[in-house]
Amino acid sequence: MAIVHGGQLSKVAKKYAIPEQDWLDLSTGIAPFSYAIPTIPAKVWQDLPTISESLIKAAEHYYQADYCWPVAGSQQLIEKLPTLWNDKNRSVNTGEMKHAYLPKVGYKEHQQAWFLAGYQLHFYQQTLPDNIEKNSVVVVINPNNPLTDTFSITQLTQLKTHCQQQQALLIIDEAFADIFEPEFSFVPHIINDNQHDNLIVLRSFGKFFGLAGIRIGFACTTQQWLDIIKESIGPWSINGPALFIAEQALQDTQWQLSQKVRLNQQSEAMQALLKSYLLNAHIEANALFITVFLNDASDIYEKLCSQAVYVRLTDEQNALRFGLTESSNLPRLEKALSSLI
């Protein structure tokens, strides 16, 4: 199945015959305020990339993890996990149908990966699955994207227990979790022993830090899964500058606190603006994106694009996801919205 993502400005600009530089791009959930790129030593550019102990310690502290490892964006691991899980379970249920449980509305790359691997897909949404097959896979996106719903630690703990009983793999995608307090994350609840080892939490870096282009993320998991992941991605899948920048950013607690304040303030300002002009809409929001449910979402999408305002039309065609933008761009957004009335 073809998956449409935000961030495809070149394609959209060509379709509407409007130069790229004239667009207001609100199509992603990437923070509009980016971590300042530090001075990168020449040695970092010249040497083969090395995942240093200091980076791992910084990531373990930031993510509250006993074991974590960098990947070339969480997307890299999303694509690899079906193969890794099949290899780990090679002697189990040979020839039988394999099952994966995923949110019906959510980041579609998860569905794509398990579908292409031959898994039968089962969907849930507000309620976590409580009747799963043995040796299956359960994916939770927390918070959801493009929805903003979340699951509590209590709910996820109950699911984890059920997965353990069924020898299932539990994947929790926390790509947008940085906007919450540390207690939101399920990473500290990973238990490192052979009976509780099939749990992987995916963490994005680029969204909260506003640096999606450097393509780095982290897998927080057990020692056994860490070894499997390390072997699968090879020695140089993440470039040296990305490793260097990530280490500095993960240690910069003052910037992180300021970023949360900025994002929350900007989200509230944009929500107020959207509510003023999209009167019949249902709005769900967090500190990185705002999803607006509309009966005529496709029409509104077209009208905004005709004014060079690019938002994300959801796969279900019933909502628009607005990424945040800087305050200086809000008058332009307001002008586009006012034309819809």
mmCIF file of C-alpha atoms in Angstrom:
data_model
loop_
_atom_site.group_PDB
_atom_site.id
_atom_site.type_symbol
_atom_site.label_atom_id
_atom_site.label_comp_id
_atom_site.label_asym_id
_atom_site.label_seq_id
_atom_site.Cartn_x
_atom_site.Cartn_y
_atom_site.Cartn_z
ATOM 1 C CA MET A 1 0.000 0.000 0.000
ATOM 2 C CA ALA A 2 1.268 3.448 -0.873
ATOM 3 C CA ILE A 3 1.878 5.591 2.195
ATOM 4 C CA VAL A 4 1.595 9.360 2.047
ATOM 5 C CA HIS A 5 3.651 11.333 4.569
ATOM 6 C CA GLY A 6 3.911 14.997 5.360
ATOM 7 C CA GLY A 7 7.088 16.792 4.366
ATOM 8 C CA GLN A 8 6.656 16.255 0.625
ATOM 9 C CA LEU A 9 6.672 19.932 -0.226
ATOM 10 C CA SER A 10 8.437 19.562 -3.577
ATOM 11 C CA LYS A 11 5.735 17.240 -4.849
ATOM 12 C CA VAL A 12 2.887 19.394 -3.529
ATOM 13 C CA ALA A 13 4.417 22.634 -4.800
ATOM 14 C CA LYS A 14 4.746 21.146 -8.266
ATOM 15 C CA LYS A 15 1.123 19.985 -8.256
ATOM 16 C CA TYR A 16 -0.173 23.470 -7.412
ATOM 17 C CA ALA A 17 2.421 25.281 -9.567
ATOM 18 C CA ILE A 18 3.580 27.449 -6.672
ATOM 19 C CA PRO A 19 7.345 27.816 -6.009
ATOM 20 C CA GLU A 20 8.560 25.953 -2.914
ATOM 21 C CA GLN A 21 9.913 29.092 -1.280
ATOM 22 C CA ASP A 22 6.428 30.609 -1.252
ATOM 23 C CA TRP A 23 4.851 27.914 0.913
ATOM 24 C CA LEU A 24 4.050 27.757 4.617
ATOM 25 C CA ASP A 25 4.829 24.115 5.395
ATOM 26 C CA LEU A 26 2.842 22.785 8.378
ATOM 27 C CA SER A 27 2.758 19.201 7.158
ATOM 28 C CA THR A 28 4.963 17.514 9.774
ATOM 29 C CA GLY A 29 5.011 17.115 13.532
ATOM 30 C CA ILE A 30 8.599 18.320 13.754
ATOM 31 C CA ALA A 31 9.314 21.131 16.200
ATOM 32 C CA PRO A 32 9.769 24.490 14.431
ATOM 33 C CA PHE A 33 12.404 25.456 17.008
ATOM 34 C CA SER A 34 15.580 23.497 16.368
ATOM 35 C CA TYR A 35 18.451 22.710 18.659
ATOM 36 C CA ALA A 36 21.364 24.910 17.614
ATOM 37 C CA ILE A 37 23.979 22.895 15.751
ATOM 38 C CA PRO A 38 27.184 23.012 17.800
ATOM 39 C CA THR A 39 30.592 23.455 16.244
ATOM 40 C CA ILE A 40 31.478 20.030 14.895
ATOM 41 C CA PRO A 41 35.199 19.157 15.057
ATOM 42 C CA ALA A 42 36.816 18.259 11.766
ATOM 43 C CA LYS A 43 37.724 14.856 13.209
ATOM 44 C CA VAL A 44 34.029 13.981 13.457
ATOM 45 C CA TRP A 45 33.661 14.535 9.704
ATOM 46 C CA GLN A 46 36.877 12.728 8.812
ATOM 47 C CA ASP A 47 36.675 9.588 10.971
ATOM 48 C CA LEU A 48 34.357 6.618 10.592
ATOM 49 C CA PRO A 49 31.415 7.180 12.947
ATOM 50 C CA THR A 50 31.829 5.735 16.416
ATOM 51 C CA ILE A 51 29.011 5.205 18.911
ATOM 52 C CA SER A 52 30.784 6.421 22.010
ATOM 53 C CA GLU A 53 30.230 5.383 25.587
ATOM 54 C CA SER A 54 29.491 9.005 26.466
ATOM 55 C CA LEU A 55 26.632 9.113 23.931
ATOM 56 C CA ILE A 56 25.154 5.891 25.296
ATOM 57 C CA LYS A 57 25.346 7.231 28.858
ATOM 58 C CA ALA A 58 23.692 10.488 27.788
ATOM 59 C CA ALA A 59 20.905 8.561 26.033
ATOM 60 C CA GLU A 60 20.412 6.157 28.939
ATOM 61 C CA HIS A 61 20.063 9.088 31.311
ATOM 62 C CA TYR A 62 17.703 11.054 29.050
ATOM 63 C CA TYR A 63 15.481 8.074 28.232
ATOM 64 C CA GLN A 64 15.719 6.514 31.756
ATOM 65 C CA ALA A 65 16.969 3.320 30.130
ATOM 66 C CA ASP A 66 19.192 0.504 31.303
ATOM 67 C CA TYR A 67 19.952 -0.365 27.699
ATOM 68 C CA CYS A 68 19.479 1.723 24.567
ATOM 69 C CA TRP A 69 21.134 2.027 21.187
ATOM 70 C CA PRO A 70 21.026 4.611 18.398
ATOM 71 C CA VAL A 71 19.467 3.792 15.042
ATOM 72 C CA ALA A 72 19.192 5.780 11.824
ATOM 73 C CA GLY A 73 15.803 7.139 12.820
ATOM 74 C CA SER A 74 13.203 4.870 14.415
ATOM 75 C CA GLN A 75 11.979 4.160 10.870
ATOM 76 C CA GLN A 76 15.080 2.026 10.310
ATOM 77 C CA LEU A 77 14.075 -0.307 13.116
ATOM 78 C CA ILE A 78 10.370 -0.301 12.214
ATOM 79 C CA GLU A 79 11.370 -1.796 8.853
ATOM 80 C CA LYS A 80 13.766 -4.322 10.394
ATOM 81 C CA LEU A 81 11.686 -5.619 13.295
ATOM 82 C CA PRO A 82 9.590 -8.161 11.340
ATOM 83 C CA THR A 83 12.737 -9.895 10.132
ATOM 84 C CA LEU A 84 14.366 -9.745 13.570
ATOM 85 C CA TRP A 85 11.264 -11.142 15.266
ATOM 86 C CA ASN A 86 10.883 -13.898 12.676
ATOM 87 C CA ASP A 87 14.521 -14.883 13.155
ATOM 88 C CA LYS A 88 14.132 -14.913 16.927
ATOM 89 C CA ASN A 89 10.991 -17.046 16.601
ATOM 90 C CA ARG A 90 12.218 -19.219 13.737
ATOM 91 C CA SER A 91 11.332 -22.513 15.438
ATOM 92 C CA VAL A 92 7.922 -21.349 16.659
ATOM 93 C CA ASN A 93 4.634 -21.838 14.791
ATOM 94 C CA THR A 94 6.329 -22.736 11.530
ATOM 95 C CA GLY A 95 3.795 -22.513 8.708
ATOM 96 C CA GLU A 96 1.068 -21.020 10.878
ATOM 97 C CA MET A 97 -0.525 -17.620 10.349
ATOM 98 C CA LYS A 98 1.350 -14.837 12.113
ATOM 99 C CA HIS A 99 -0.548 -12.017 13.820
ATOM 100 C CA ALA A 100 0.132 -8.341 14.500
ATOM 101 C CA TYR A 101 -2.096 -5.962 16.485
ATOM 102 C CA LEU A 102 -1.898 -2.270 15.631
ATOM 103 C CA PRO A 103 -3.885 0.954 16.019
ATOM 104 C CA LYS A 104 -6.286 1.408 13.122
ATOM 105 C CA VAL A 105 -5.398 5.097 12.925
ATOM 106 C CA GLY A 106 -1.713 5.715 13.488
ATOM 107 C CA TYR A 107 1.687 5.899 11.842
ATOM 108 C CA LYS A 108 1.117 3.640 8.836
ATOM 109 C CA GLU A 109 4.709 2.469 8.447
ATOM 110 C CA HIS A 110 4.084 -0.001 11.279
ATOM 111 C CA GLN A 111 1.187 -1.546 9.380
ATOM 112 C CA GLN A 112 3.208 -1.618 6.180
ATOM 113 C CA ALA A 113 6.157 -3.414 7.764
ATOM 114 C CA TRP A 114 4.140 -6.238 9.317
ATOM 115 C CA PHE A 115 1.814 -6.581 6.309
ATOM 116 C CA LEU A 116 4.770 -7.000 3.952
ATOM 117 C CA ALA A 117 6.185 -9.624 6.313
ATOM 118 C CA GLY A 118 3.059 -11.720 5.847
ATOM 119 C CA TYR A 119 1.328 -11.000 9.146
ATOM 120 C CA GLN A 120 -2.433 -10.916 9.529
ATOM 121 C CA LEU A 121 -3.252 -7.445 10.817
ATOM 122 C CA HIS A 122 -5.737 -6.843 13.635
ATOM 123 C CA PHE A 123 -6.775 -3.307 14.561
ATOM 124 C CA TYR A 124 -7.732 -1.545 17.765
ATOM 125 C CA GLN A 125 -7.932 2.105 18.814
ATOM 126 C CA GLN A 126 -9.117 3.469 22.176
ATOM 127 C CA THR A 127 -8.850 0.115 23.982
ATOM 128 C CA LEU A 128 -5.681 -1.960 23.972
ATOM 129 C CA PRO A 129 -6.056 -5.548 22.708
ATOM 130 C CA ASP A 130 -6.690 -8.120 25.439
ATOM 131 C CA ASN A 131 -7.060 -11.290 23.394
ATOM 132 C CA ILE A 132 -3.965 -11.912 21.320
ATOM 133 C CA GLU A 133 -2.484 -14.986 19.686
ATOM 134 C CA LYS A 134 0.677 -16.636 20.955
ATOM 135 C CA ASN A 135 3.966 -15.381 19.519
ATOM 136 C CA SER A 136 2.200 -12.404 17.979
ATOM 137 C CA VAL A 137 3.191 -8.735 17.817
ATOM 138 C CA VAL A 138 1.474 -5.776 19.469
ATOM 139 C CA VAL A 139 2.310 -2.218 18.414
ATOM 140 C CA VAL A 140 1.309 0.762 20.562
ATOM 141 C CA ILE A 141 1.874 4.345 19.417
ATOM 142 C CA ASN A 142 1.954 6.520 22.532
ATOM 143 C CA PRO A 143 0.984 9.284 21.991
ATOM 144 C CA ASN A 144 -0.770 8.385 18.792
ATOM 145 C CA ASN A 145 -0.036 10.176 15.530
ATOM 146 C CA PRO A 146 -2.100 11.735 13.936
ATOM 147 C CA LEU A 147 -4.487 11.270 16.842
ATOM 148 C CA THR A 148 -3.209 12.528 20.173
ATOM 149 C CA ASP A 149 -4.676 9.869 22.474
ATOM 150 C CA THR A 150 -2.429 8.256 25.064
ATOM 151 C CA PHE A 151 -2.307 5.150 27.236
ATOM 152 C CA SER A 152 -1.341 5.152 30.904
ATOM 153 C CA ILE A 153 1.472 3.217 32.552
ATOM 154 C CA THR A 154 -1.166 1.055 34.243
ATOM 155 C CA GLN A 155 -2.787 0.166 30.913
ATOM 156 C CA LEU A 156 0.553 -0.587 29.295
ATOM 157 C CA THR A 157 1.697 -2.681 32.261
ATOM 158 C CA GLN A 158 -1.411 -4.833 31.940
ATOM 159 C CA LEU A 159 -0.736 -5.228 28.228
ATOM 160 C CA LYS A 160 2.883 -6.110 28.899
ATOM 161 C CA THR A 161 1.788 -8.874 31.299
ATOM 162 C CA HIS A 162 -0.609 -10.249 28.689
ATOM 163 C CA CYS A 163 2.126 -10.181 26.035
ATOM 164 C CA GLN A 164 4.476 -12.047 28.359
ATOM 165 C CA GLN A 165 1.866 -14.746 28.891
ATOM 166 C CA GLN A 166 1.465 -15.129 25.138
ATOM 167 C CA GLN A 167 5.202 -14.881 24.354
ATOM 168 C CA ALA A 168 4.340 -11.883 22.180
ATOM 169 C CA LEU A 169 6.538 -8.969 21.124
ATOM 170 C CA LEU A 170 5.404 -5.586 22.461
ATOM 171 C CA ILE A 171 6.589 -2.508 20.551
ATOM 172 C CA ILE A 172 5.819 0.909 22.025
ATOM 173 C CA ASP A 173 6.482 3.809 19.673
ATOM 174 C CA GLU A 174 7.138 6.925 21.776
ATOM 175 C CA ALA A 175 8.172 9.148 18.885
ATOM 176 C CA PHE A 176 6.395 12.184 20.399
ATOM 177 C CA ALA A 177 6.880 11.350 24.088
ATOM 178 C CA ASP A 178 9.540 14.027 24.717
ATOM 179 C CA ILE A 179 6.819 16.669 25.145
ATOM 180 C CA PHE A 180 5.565 14.928 28.299
ATOM 181 C CA GLU A 181 7.107 14.578 31.735
ATOM 182 C CA PRO A 182 9.581 11.674 32.141
ATOM 183 C CA GLU A 183 6.976 9.649 34.050
ATOM 184 C CA PHE A 184 4.973 9.283 30.831
ATOM 185 C CA SER A 185 7.531 6.969 29.224
ATOM 186 C CA PHE A 186 7.332 3.209 29.582
ATOM 187 C CA VAL A 187 11.101 2.826 29.245
ATOM 188 C CA PRO A 188 11.754 2.547 33.027
ATOM 189 C CA HIS A 189 9.337 -0.399 33.139
ATOM 190 C CA ILE A 190 11.436 -2.597 30.871
ATOM 191 C CA ILE A 191 12.595 -5.629 32.861
ATOM 192 C CA ASN A 192 15.902 -7.094 31.782
ATOM 193 C CA ASP A 193 15.560 -10.851 32.116
ATOM 194 C CA ASN A 194 14.958 -13.722 29.711
ATOM 195 C CA GLN A 195 11.288 -14.084 30.675
ATOM 196 C CA HIS A 196 10.426 -10.419 30.127
ATOM 197 C CA ASP A 197 12.657 -9.520 27.236
ATOM 198 C CA ASN A 198 10.259 -9.050 24.301
ATOM 199 C CA LEU A 199 9.647 -5.337 24.794
ATOM 200 C CA ILE A 200 11.099 -2.555 22.653
ATOM 201 C CA VAL A 201 10.421 1.167 23.080
ATOM 202 C CA LEU A 202 11.225 3.342 20.079
ATOM 203 C CA ARG A 203 12.262 6.939 20.690
ATOM 204 C CA SER A 204 12.584 9.587 18.013
ATOM 205 C CA PHE A 205 15.144 12.375 18.308
ATOM 206 C CA GLY A 206 14.414 14.680 15.384
ATOM 207 C CA LYS A 207 10.847 15.661 16.274
ATOM 208 C CA PHE A 208 11.336 17.253 19.692
ATOM 209 C CA PHE A 209 14.792 18.611 18.938
ATOM 210 C CA GLY A 210 13.664 19.908 15.530
ATOM 211 C CA LEU A 211 16.422 18.061 13.667
ATOM 212 C CA ALA A 212 14.663 15.364 11.658
ATOM 213 C CA GLY A 213 17.251 15.694 8.901
ATOM 214 C CA ILE A 214 20.069 14.145 10.900
ATOM 215 C CA ARG A 215 18.139 10.834 11.031
ATOM 216 C CA ILE A 216 18.798 9.439 14.461
ATOM 217 C CA GLY A 217 16.574 7.706 16.991
ATOM 218 C CA PHE A 218 17.003 5.253 19.850
ATOM 219 C CA ALA A 219 15.777 1.792 20.745
ATOM 220 C CA CYS A 220 15.316 1.235 24.479
ATOM 221 C CA THR A 221 15.073 -2.437 25.323
ATOM 222 C CA THR A 222 16.752 -5.388 27.079
ATOM 223 C CA GLN A 223 20.319 -6.589 26.786
ATOM 224 C CA GLN A 224 19.285 -9.502 24.565
ATOM 225 C CA TRP A 225 17.349 -7.321 22.120
ATOM 226 C CA LEU A 226 20.074 -4.704 22.232
ATOM 227 C CA ASP A 227 22.575 -7.278 20.962
ATOM 228 C CA ILE A 228 20.184 -8.328 18.184
ATOM 229 C CA ILE A 229 19.612 -4.719 17.091
ATOM 230 C CA LYS A 230 23.309 -3.812 17.181
ATOM 231 C CA GLU A 231 24.195 -6.769 14.987
ATOM 232 C CA SER A 232 21.392 -6.059 12.515
ATOM 233 C CA ILE A 233 22.205 -2.421 11.789
ATOM 234 C CA GLY A 234 25.942 -2.802 11.329
ATOM 235 C CA PRO A 235 28.777 -0.532 12.471
ATOM 236 C CA TRP A 236 28.279 2.739 10.512
ATOM 237 C CA SER A 237 24.580 3.254 9.835
ATOM 238 C CA ILE A 238 24.481 6.633 11.633
ATOM 239 C CA ASN A 239 26.790 9.416 10.517
ATOM 240 C CA GLY A 240 29.330 10.925 12.906
ATOM 241 C CA PRO A 241 27.918 14.481 12.970
ATOM 242 C CA ALA A 242 24.470 13.128 13.912
ATOM 243 C CA LEU A 243 25.978 11.177 16.808
ATOM 244 C CA PHE A 244 27.902 14.247 17.950
ATOM 245 C CA ILE A 245 24.890 16.571 17.807
ATOM 246 C CA ALA A 246 22.609 14.100 19.555
ATOM 247 C CA GLU A 247 25.018 13.686 22.460
ATOM 248 C CA GLN A 248 25.180 17.450 23.026
ATOM 249 C CA ALA A 249 21.406 17.874 22.785
ATOM 250 C CA LEU A 250 20.578 14.983 25.101
ATOM 251 C CA GLN A 251 22.771 16.536 27.791
ATOM 252 C CA ASP A 252 21.357 20.063 27.439
ATOM 253 C CA THR A 253 18.621 19.958 30.085
ATOM 254 C CA GLN A 254 18.096 23.726 30.136
ATOM 255 C CA TRP A 255 17.368 23.802 26.417
ATOM 256 C CA GLN A 256 14.988 20.863 26.796
ATOM 257 C CA LEU A 257 12.985 22.662 29.493
ATOM 258 C CA SER A 258 12.822 25.836 27.398
ATOM 259 C CA GLN A 259 11.745 23.821 24.358
ATOM 260 C CA LYS A 260 8.779 22.341 26.225
ATOM 261 C CA VAL A 261 7.633 25.821 27.249
ATOM 262 C CA ARG A 262 7.983 27.164 23.697
ATOM 263 C CA LEU A 263 6.133 24.270 22.146
ATOM 264 C CA ASN A 264 3.251 24.389 24.611
ATOM 265 C CA GLN A 265 2.830 28.132 24.152
ATOM 266 C CA GLN A 266 2.880 27.861 20.378
ATOM 267 C CA SER A 267 0.452 24.953 20.341
ATOM 268 C CA GLU A 268 -2.007 26.899 22.490
ATOM 269 C CA ALA A 269 -1.743 29.943 20.223
ATOM 270 C CA MET A 270 -2.367 27.872 17.108
ATOM 271 C CA GLN A 271 -5.267 26.005 18.703
ATOM 272 C CA ALA A 272 -6.948 29.316 19.530
ATOM 273 C CA LEU A 273 -6.466 30.491 15.952
ATOM 274 C CA LEU A 274 -7.867 27.306 14.441
ATOM 275 C CA LYS A 275 -10.873 27.319 16.759
ATOM 276 C CA SER A 276 -11.659 30.898 15.696
ATOM 277 C CA TYR A 277 -12.039 29.995 12.022
ATOM 278 C CA LEU A 278 -12.888 26.281 11.911
ATOM 279 C CA LEU A 279 -15.997 26.588 14.042
ATOM 280 C CA ASN A 280 -17.520 23.168 13.420
ATOM 281 C CA ALA A 281 -14.293 21.236 13.849
ATOM 282 C CA HIS A 282 -13.275 18.824 16.568
ATOM 283 C CA ILE A 283 -9.688 19.535 17.611
ATOM 284 C CA GLU A 284 -7.199 17.227 19.310
ATOM 285 C CA ALA A 285 -3.774 18.603 20.123
ATOM 286 C CA ASN A 286 -0.476 18.144 21.881
ATOM 287 C CA ALA A 287 2.676 20.234 21.975
ATOM 288 C CA LEU A 288 3.932 19.123 18.552
ATOM 289 C CA PHE A 289 0.856 18.943 16.320
ATOM 290 C CA ILE A 290 -2.855 19.715 16.153
ATOM 291 C CA THR A 291 -5.334 17.431 14.421
ATOM 292 C CA VAL A 292 -8.560 19.024 13.207
ATOM 293 C CA PHE A 293 -11.469 16.741 12.318
ATOM 294 C CA LEU A 294 -13.741 18.155 9.610
ATOM 295 C CA ASN A 295 -16.559 16.834 7.468
ATOM 296 C CA ASP A 296 -14.984 18.588 4.481
ATOM 297 C CA ALA A 297 -11.317 17.953 5.342
ATOM 298 C CA SER A 298 -10.352 17.194 1.737
ATOM 299 C CA ASP A 299 -11.911 20.422 0.461
ATOM 300 C CA ILE A 300 -10.245 22.504 3.173
ATOM 301 C CA TYR A 301 -6.931 20.838 2.366
ATOM 302 C CA GLU A 302 -7.274 21.827 -1.300
ATOM 303 C CA LYS A 303 -8.233 25.400 -0.438
ATOM 304 C CA LEU A 304 -5.270 25.805 1.889
ATOM 305 C CA CYS A 305 -2.906 24.355 -0.700
ATOM 306 C CA SER A 306 -4.226 26.808 -3.270
ATOM 307 C CA GLN A 307 -2.950 29.524 -0.902
ATOM 308 C CA ALA A 308 0.400 27.775 -0.455
ATOM 309 C CA VAL A 309 -0.362 26.509 3.054
ATOM 310 C CA TYR A 310 0.588 22.847 3.248
ATOM 311 C CA VAL A 311 -0.922 20.689 6.008
ATOM 312 C CA ARG A 312 -1.242 16.922 6.343
ATOM 313 C CA LEU A 313 -4.496 15.380 5.110
ATOM 314 C CA THR A 314 -4.861 12.186 7.145
ATOM 315 C CA ASP A 315 -5.065 8.779 5.496
ATOM 316 C CA GLU A 316 -8.715 8.549 6.502
ATOM 317 C CA GLN A 317 -9.431 11.848 4.678
ATOM 318 C CA ASN A 318 -11.426 13.106 7.670
ATOM 319 C CA ALA A 319 -8.911 15.378 9.378
ATOM 320 C CA LEU A 320 -6.060 17.805 8.860
ATOM 321 C CA ARG A 321 -2.926 17.673 10.963
ATOM 322 C CA PHE A 322 -1.280 21.044 11.522
ATOM 323 C CA GLY A 323 2.341 21.057 12.582
ATOM 324 C CA LEU A 324 3.486 24.021 14.650
ATOM 325 C CA THR A 325 5.095 27.100 13.179
ATOM 326 C CA GLU A 326 6.823 30.187 14.532
ATOM 327 C CA SER A 327 4.728 33.136 15.702
ATOM 328 C CA SER A 328 5.856 35.229 12.737
ATOM 329 C CA ASN A 329 3.950 32.879 10.425
ATOM 330 C CA LEU A 330 0.640 33.017 12.289
ATOM 331 C CA PRO A 331 -0.701 36.110 10.452
ATOM 332 C CA ARG A 332 -0.256 34.283 7.175
ATOM 333 C CA LEU A 333 -2.039 31.238 8.529
ATOM 334 C CA GLU A 334 -4.846 33.418 9.847
ATOM 335 C CA LYS A 335 -5.242 35.070 6.441
ATOM 336 C CA ALA A 336 -5.571 31.653 4.784
ATOM 337 C CA LEU A 337 -8.079 30.475 7.377
ATOM 338 C CA SER A 338 -10.156 33.643 7.130
ATOM 339 C CA SER A 339 -10.645 33.034 3.419
ATOM 340 C CA LEU A 340 -12.390 29.745 4.240
ATOM 341 C CA ILE A 341 -15.309 31.440 5.966
#
